[in-house]
Short mmCIF file of C-alpha atoms in Angstrom, two decimals:
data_model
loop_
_atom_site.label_atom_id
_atom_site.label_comp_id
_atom_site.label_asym_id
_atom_site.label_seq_id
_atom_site.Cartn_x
_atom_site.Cartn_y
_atom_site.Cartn_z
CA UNK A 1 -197.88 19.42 141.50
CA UNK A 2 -195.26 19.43 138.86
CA UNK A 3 -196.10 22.13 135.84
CA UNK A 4 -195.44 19.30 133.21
CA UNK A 5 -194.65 21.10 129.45
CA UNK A 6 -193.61 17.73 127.78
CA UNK A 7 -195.54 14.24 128.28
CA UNK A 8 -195.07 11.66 126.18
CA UNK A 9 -197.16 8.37 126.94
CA UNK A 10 -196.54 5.00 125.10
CA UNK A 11 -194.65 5.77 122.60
CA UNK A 12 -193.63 2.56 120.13
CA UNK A 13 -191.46 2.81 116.47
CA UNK A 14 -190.34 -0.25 115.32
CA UNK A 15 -187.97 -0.45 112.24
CA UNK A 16 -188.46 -4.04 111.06
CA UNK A 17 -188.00 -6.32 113.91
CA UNK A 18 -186.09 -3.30 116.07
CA UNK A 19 -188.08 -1.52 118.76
CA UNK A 20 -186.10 1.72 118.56
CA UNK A 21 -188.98 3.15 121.03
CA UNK A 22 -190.66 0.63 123.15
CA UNK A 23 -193.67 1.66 124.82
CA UNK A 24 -191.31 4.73 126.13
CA UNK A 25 -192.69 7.17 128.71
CA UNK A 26 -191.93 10.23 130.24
CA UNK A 27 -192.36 13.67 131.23
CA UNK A 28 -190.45 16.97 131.25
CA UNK A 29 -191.17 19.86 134.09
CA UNK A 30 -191.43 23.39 132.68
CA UNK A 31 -187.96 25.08 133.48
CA UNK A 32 -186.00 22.13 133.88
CA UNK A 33 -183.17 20.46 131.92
CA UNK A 34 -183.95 16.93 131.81
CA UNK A 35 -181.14 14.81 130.23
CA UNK A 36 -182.10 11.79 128.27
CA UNK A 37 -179.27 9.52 128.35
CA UNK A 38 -178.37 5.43 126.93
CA UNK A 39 -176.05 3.52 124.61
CA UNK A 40 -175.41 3.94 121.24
CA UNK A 41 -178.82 2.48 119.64
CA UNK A 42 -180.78 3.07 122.74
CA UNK A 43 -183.37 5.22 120.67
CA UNK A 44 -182.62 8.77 121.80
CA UNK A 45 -181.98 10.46 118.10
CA UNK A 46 -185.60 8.06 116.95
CA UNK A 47 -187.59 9.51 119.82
CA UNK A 48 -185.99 13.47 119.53
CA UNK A 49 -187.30 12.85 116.17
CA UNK A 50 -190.72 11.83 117.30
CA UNK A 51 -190.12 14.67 119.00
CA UNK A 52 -189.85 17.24 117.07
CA UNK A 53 -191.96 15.89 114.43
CA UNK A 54 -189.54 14.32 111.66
CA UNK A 55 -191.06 11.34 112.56
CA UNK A 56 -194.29 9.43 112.98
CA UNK A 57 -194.76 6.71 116.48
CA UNK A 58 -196.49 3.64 115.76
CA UNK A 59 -198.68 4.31 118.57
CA UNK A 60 -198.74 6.31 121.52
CA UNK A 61 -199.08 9.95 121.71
CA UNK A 62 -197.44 12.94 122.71
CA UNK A 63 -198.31 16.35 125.20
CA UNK A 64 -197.03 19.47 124.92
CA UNK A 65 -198.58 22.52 126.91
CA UNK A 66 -201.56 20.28 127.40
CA UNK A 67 -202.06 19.81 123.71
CA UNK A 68 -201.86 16.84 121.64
CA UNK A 69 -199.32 16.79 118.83
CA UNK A 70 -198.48 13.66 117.89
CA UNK A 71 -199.86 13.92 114.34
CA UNK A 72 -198.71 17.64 113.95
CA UNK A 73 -195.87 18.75 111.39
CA UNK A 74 -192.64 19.71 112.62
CA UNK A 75 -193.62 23.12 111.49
CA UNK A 76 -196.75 23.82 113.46
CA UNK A 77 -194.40 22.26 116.78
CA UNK A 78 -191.97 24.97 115.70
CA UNK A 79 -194.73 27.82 116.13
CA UNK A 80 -196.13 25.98 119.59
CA UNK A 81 -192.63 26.36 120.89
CA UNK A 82 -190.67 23.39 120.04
CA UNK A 83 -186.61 24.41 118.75
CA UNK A 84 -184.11 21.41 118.39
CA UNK A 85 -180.68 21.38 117.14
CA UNK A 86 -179.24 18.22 115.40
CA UNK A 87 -176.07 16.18 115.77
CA UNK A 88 -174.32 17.30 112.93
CA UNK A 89 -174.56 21.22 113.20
CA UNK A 90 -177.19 22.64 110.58
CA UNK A 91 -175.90 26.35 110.08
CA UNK A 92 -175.17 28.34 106.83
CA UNK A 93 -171.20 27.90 106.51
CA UNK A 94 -170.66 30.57 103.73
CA UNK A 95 -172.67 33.60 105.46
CA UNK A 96 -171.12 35.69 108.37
CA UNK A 97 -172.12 34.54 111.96
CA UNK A 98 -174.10 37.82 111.93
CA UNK A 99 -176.11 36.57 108.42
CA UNK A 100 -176.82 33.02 109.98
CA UNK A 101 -178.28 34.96 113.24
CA UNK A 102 -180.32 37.48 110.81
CA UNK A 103 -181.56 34.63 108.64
CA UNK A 104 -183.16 33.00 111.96
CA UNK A 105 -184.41 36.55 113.13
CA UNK A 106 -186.49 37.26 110.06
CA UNK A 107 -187.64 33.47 109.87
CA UNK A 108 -188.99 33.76 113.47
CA UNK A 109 -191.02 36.78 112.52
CA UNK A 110 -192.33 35.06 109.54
CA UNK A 111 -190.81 37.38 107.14
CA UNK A 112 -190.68 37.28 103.66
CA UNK A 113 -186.80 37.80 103.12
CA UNK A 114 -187.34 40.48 100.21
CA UNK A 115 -185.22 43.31 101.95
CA UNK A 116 -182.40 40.70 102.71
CA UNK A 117 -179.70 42.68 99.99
CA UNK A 118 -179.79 45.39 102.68
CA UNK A 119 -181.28 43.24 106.01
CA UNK A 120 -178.99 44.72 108.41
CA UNK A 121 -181.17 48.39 107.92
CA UNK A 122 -184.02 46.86 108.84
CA UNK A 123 -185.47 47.65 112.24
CA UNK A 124 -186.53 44.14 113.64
CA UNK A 125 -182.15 42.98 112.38
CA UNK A 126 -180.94 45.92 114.42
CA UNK A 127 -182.89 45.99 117.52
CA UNK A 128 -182.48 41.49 117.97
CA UNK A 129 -178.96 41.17 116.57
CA UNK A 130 -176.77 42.17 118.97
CA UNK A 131 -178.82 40.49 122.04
CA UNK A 132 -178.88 37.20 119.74
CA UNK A 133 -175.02 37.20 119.58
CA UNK A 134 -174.06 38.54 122.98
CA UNK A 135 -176.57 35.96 124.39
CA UNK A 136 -174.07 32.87 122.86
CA UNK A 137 -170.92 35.11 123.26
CA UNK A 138 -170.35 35.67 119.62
CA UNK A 139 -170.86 39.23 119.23
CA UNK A 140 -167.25 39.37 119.18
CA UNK A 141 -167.28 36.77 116.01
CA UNK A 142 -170.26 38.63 114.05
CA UNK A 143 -168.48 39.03 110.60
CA UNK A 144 -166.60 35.56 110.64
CA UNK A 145 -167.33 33.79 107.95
CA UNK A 146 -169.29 30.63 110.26
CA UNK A 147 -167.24 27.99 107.72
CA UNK A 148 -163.78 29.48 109.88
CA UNK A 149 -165.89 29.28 114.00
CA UNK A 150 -164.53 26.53 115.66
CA UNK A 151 -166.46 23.25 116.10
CA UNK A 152 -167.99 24.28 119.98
CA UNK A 153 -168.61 28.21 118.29
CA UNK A 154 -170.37 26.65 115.53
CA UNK A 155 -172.75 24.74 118.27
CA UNK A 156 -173.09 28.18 119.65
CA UNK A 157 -173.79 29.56 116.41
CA UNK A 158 -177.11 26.90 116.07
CA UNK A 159 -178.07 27.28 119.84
CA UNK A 160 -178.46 31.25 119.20
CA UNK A 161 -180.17 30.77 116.10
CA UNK A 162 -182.83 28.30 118.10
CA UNK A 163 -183.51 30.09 120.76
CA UNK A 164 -184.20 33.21 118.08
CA UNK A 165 -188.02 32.42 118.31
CA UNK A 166 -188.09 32.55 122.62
CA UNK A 167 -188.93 28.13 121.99
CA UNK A 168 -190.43 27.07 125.58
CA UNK A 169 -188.85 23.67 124.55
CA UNK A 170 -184.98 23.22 123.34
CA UNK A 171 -183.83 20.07 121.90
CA UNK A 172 -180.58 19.23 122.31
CA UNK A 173 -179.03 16.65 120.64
CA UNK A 174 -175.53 15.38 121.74
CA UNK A 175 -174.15 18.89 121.83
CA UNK A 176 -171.27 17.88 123.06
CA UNK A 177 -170.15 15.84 120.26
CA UNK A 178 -167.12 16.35 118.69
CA UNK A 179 -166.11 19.07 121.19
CA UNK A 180 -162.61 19.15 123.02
CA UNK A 181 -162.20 19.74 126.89
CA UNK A 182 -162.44 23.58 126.04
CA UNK A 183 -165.38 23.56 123.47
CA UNK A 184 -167.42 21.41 126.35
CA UNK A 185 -166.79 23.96 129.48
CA UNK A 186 -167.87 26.79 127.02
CA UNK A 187 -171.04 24.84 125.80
CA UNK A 188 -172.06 23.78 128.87
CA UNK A 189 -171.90 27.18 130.44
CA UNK A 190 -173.99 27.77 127.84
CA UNK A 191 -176.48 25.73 128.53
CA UNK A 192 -176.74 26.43 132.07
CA UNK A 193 -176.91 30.19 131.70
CA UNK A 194 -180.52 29.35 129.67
CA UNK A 195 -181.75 27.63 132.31
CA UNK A 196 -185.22 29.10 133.82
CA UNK A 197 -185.01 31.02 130.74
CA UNK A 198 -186.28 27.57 128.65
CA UNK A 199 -187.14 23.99 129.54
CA UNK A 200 -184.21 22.20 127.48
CA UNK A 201 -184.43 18.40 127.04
CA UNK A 202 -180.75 17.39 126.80
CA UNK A 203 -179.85 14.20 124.60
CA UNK A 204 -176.02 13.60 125.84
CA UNK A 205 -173.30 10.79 126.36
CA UNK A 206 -170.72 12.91 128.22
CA UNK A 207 -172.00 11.89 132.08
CA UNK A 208 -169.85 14.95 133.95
CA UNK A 209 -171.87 17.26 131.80
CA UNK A 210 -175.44 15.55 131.96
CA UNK A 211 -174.67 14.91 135.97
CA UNK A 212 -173.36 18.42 136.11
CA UNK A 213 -176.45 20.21 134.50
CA UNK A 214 -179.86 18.08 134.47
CA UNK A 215 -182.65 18.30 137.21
CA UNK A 216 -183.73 15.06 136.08
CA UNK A 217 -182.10 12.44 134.41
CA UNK A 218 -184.00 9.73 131.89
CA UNK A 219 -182.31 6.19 130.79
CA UNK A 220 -183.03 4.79 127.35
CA UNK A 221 -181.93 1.27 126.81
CA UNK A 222 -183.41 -1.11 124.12
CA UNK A 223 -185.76 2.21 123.31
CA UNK A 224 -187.06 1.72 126.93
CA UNK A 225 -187.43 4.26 129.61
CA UNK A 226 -185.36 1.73 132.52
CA UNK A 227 -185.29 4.81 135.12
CA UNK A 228 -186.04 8.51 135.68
CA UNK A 229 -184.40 10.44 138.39
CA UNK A 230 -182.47 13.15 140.09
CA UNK A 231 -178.67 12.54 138.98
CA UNK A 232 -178.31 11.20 142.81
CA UNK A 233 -180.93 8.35 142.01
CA UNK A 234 -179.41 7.38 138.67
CA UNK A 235 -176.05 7.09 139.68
CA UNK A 236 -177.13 4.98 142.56
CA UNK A 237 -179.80 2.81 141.02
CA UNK A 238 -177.93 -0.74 140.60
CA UNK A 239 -180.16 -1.24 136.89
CA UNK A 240 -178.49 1.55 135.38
CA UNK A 241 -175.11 0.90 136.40
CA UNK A 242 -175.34 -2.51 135.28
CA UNK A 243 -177.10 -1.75 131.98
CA UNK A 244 -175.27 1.37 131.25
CA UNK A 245 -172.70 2.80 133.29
CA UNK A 246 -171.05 -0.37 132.79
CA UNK A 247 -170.77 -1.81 136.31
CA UNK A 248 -171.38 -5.43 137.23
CA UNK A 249 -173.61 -6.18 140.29
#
């Protein structure tokens, strides 16, 4: 049997007369990366933020680790070992790659920032800074001001800082976006290299990448879950072409 980390059953948010998740379920195996995937409006962003708890459902509930959390703050998801990153990158532009990375260190031990005139002497900086960096390949980049990374570095730049508190869950959210032929390879090696090391739940539009890198493979349209599969299945089954990959039949 399937360990299952992620289960969410039922899920409905309306907005007005707009289902933006419509009785949507689904489940994500520990270790995987399971792409969600749909058109523009499909619901993905609405349910990632369901998600990670920056929004309420209607109704339905959600599972993590066996636990229900669908009335829990985004904070105490954080602490079970929920990360996400967002669509428009969320980093500190005017602090060195190194500062952004230190910032997220001392918030994942719950520190209270007071020694941060002279953080890189403290112990905890020194011994998880260099691992942080190498593990996103910016060691090279440390004292950059992050305002002058490019666009894919700066995605690099948040993934590092989420994966700072060892998440068991990663939210992605259309990493990809934005990114040139270049920034995507990079990224997506990335991505592939956490694998095993994290369950990631991938939000996406670029197909080689999701069809390159997911185990499984979920379809949103109207907020509806229309098919979960291997990426064999969904780029066979005849309602997601139609509906999304834009083939007739």
């Amino acid at each position: 049997m399937a360990d299952t980390l992620l289960e969410v059953r039922g899920l409905n948010k309306s907005f007005g007369a707009i289902l933006a998740t419509n009785n949507l379920s689904l489940a994500v195996t520990r270790g995987h990366i399971h792409a969600l995937i749909g058109p523009n409006g499909a619901g993905k962003t609405t349910l990632v933020d369901q998600l990670s708890g920056d929004m309420r459902p209607d109704s339905g509930s959600i599972h993590f680790r066996g636990r229900n959390i669908t009335r829990w703050k985004s904070y105490r998801r954080a602490r079970l070992g929920i990360a996400r990153s967002h669509q428009i990158t969320h980093i500190f532009e005017n602090l060195s790659v190194a500062e952004n990375m230190g910032l997220a260190i001392c918030a994942g031990l719950g520190h209270n920032f007071r020694f941060w005139r002279h953080w890189r002497s403290a112990s905890a900086i020194q011994k998880e800074l260099p691992f942080a960096l190498e593990r996103v390949d910016l060691l090279h980049r440390s004292e950059l001001v992050a305002r002058h990374l490019s666009h894919g570095e700066k995605r690099q730049l948040e993934v590092g800082m989420a994966l700072i508190g060892k998440p068991e869950l990663l939210i992605l959210d259309e990493p990809m976006a934005g990114l040139g032929p270049g920034g995507t390879v990079e990224l997506a090696k990335l991505i592939r290299k956490q694998k095993g090391q994290v369950t990631i739940l991938l939000v996406e539009h670029d197909m080689d990448v999701v069809f390159s890198l997911a185990d499984r493979v979920t379809v949103l349209v109207y907020g509806e879950n229309i098919a979960t599969g291997s990426p064999d299945e969904i780029r066979r089954n005849p309602l997601v072409r139609k509906a999304y990959l834009g083939e007739g039949g």
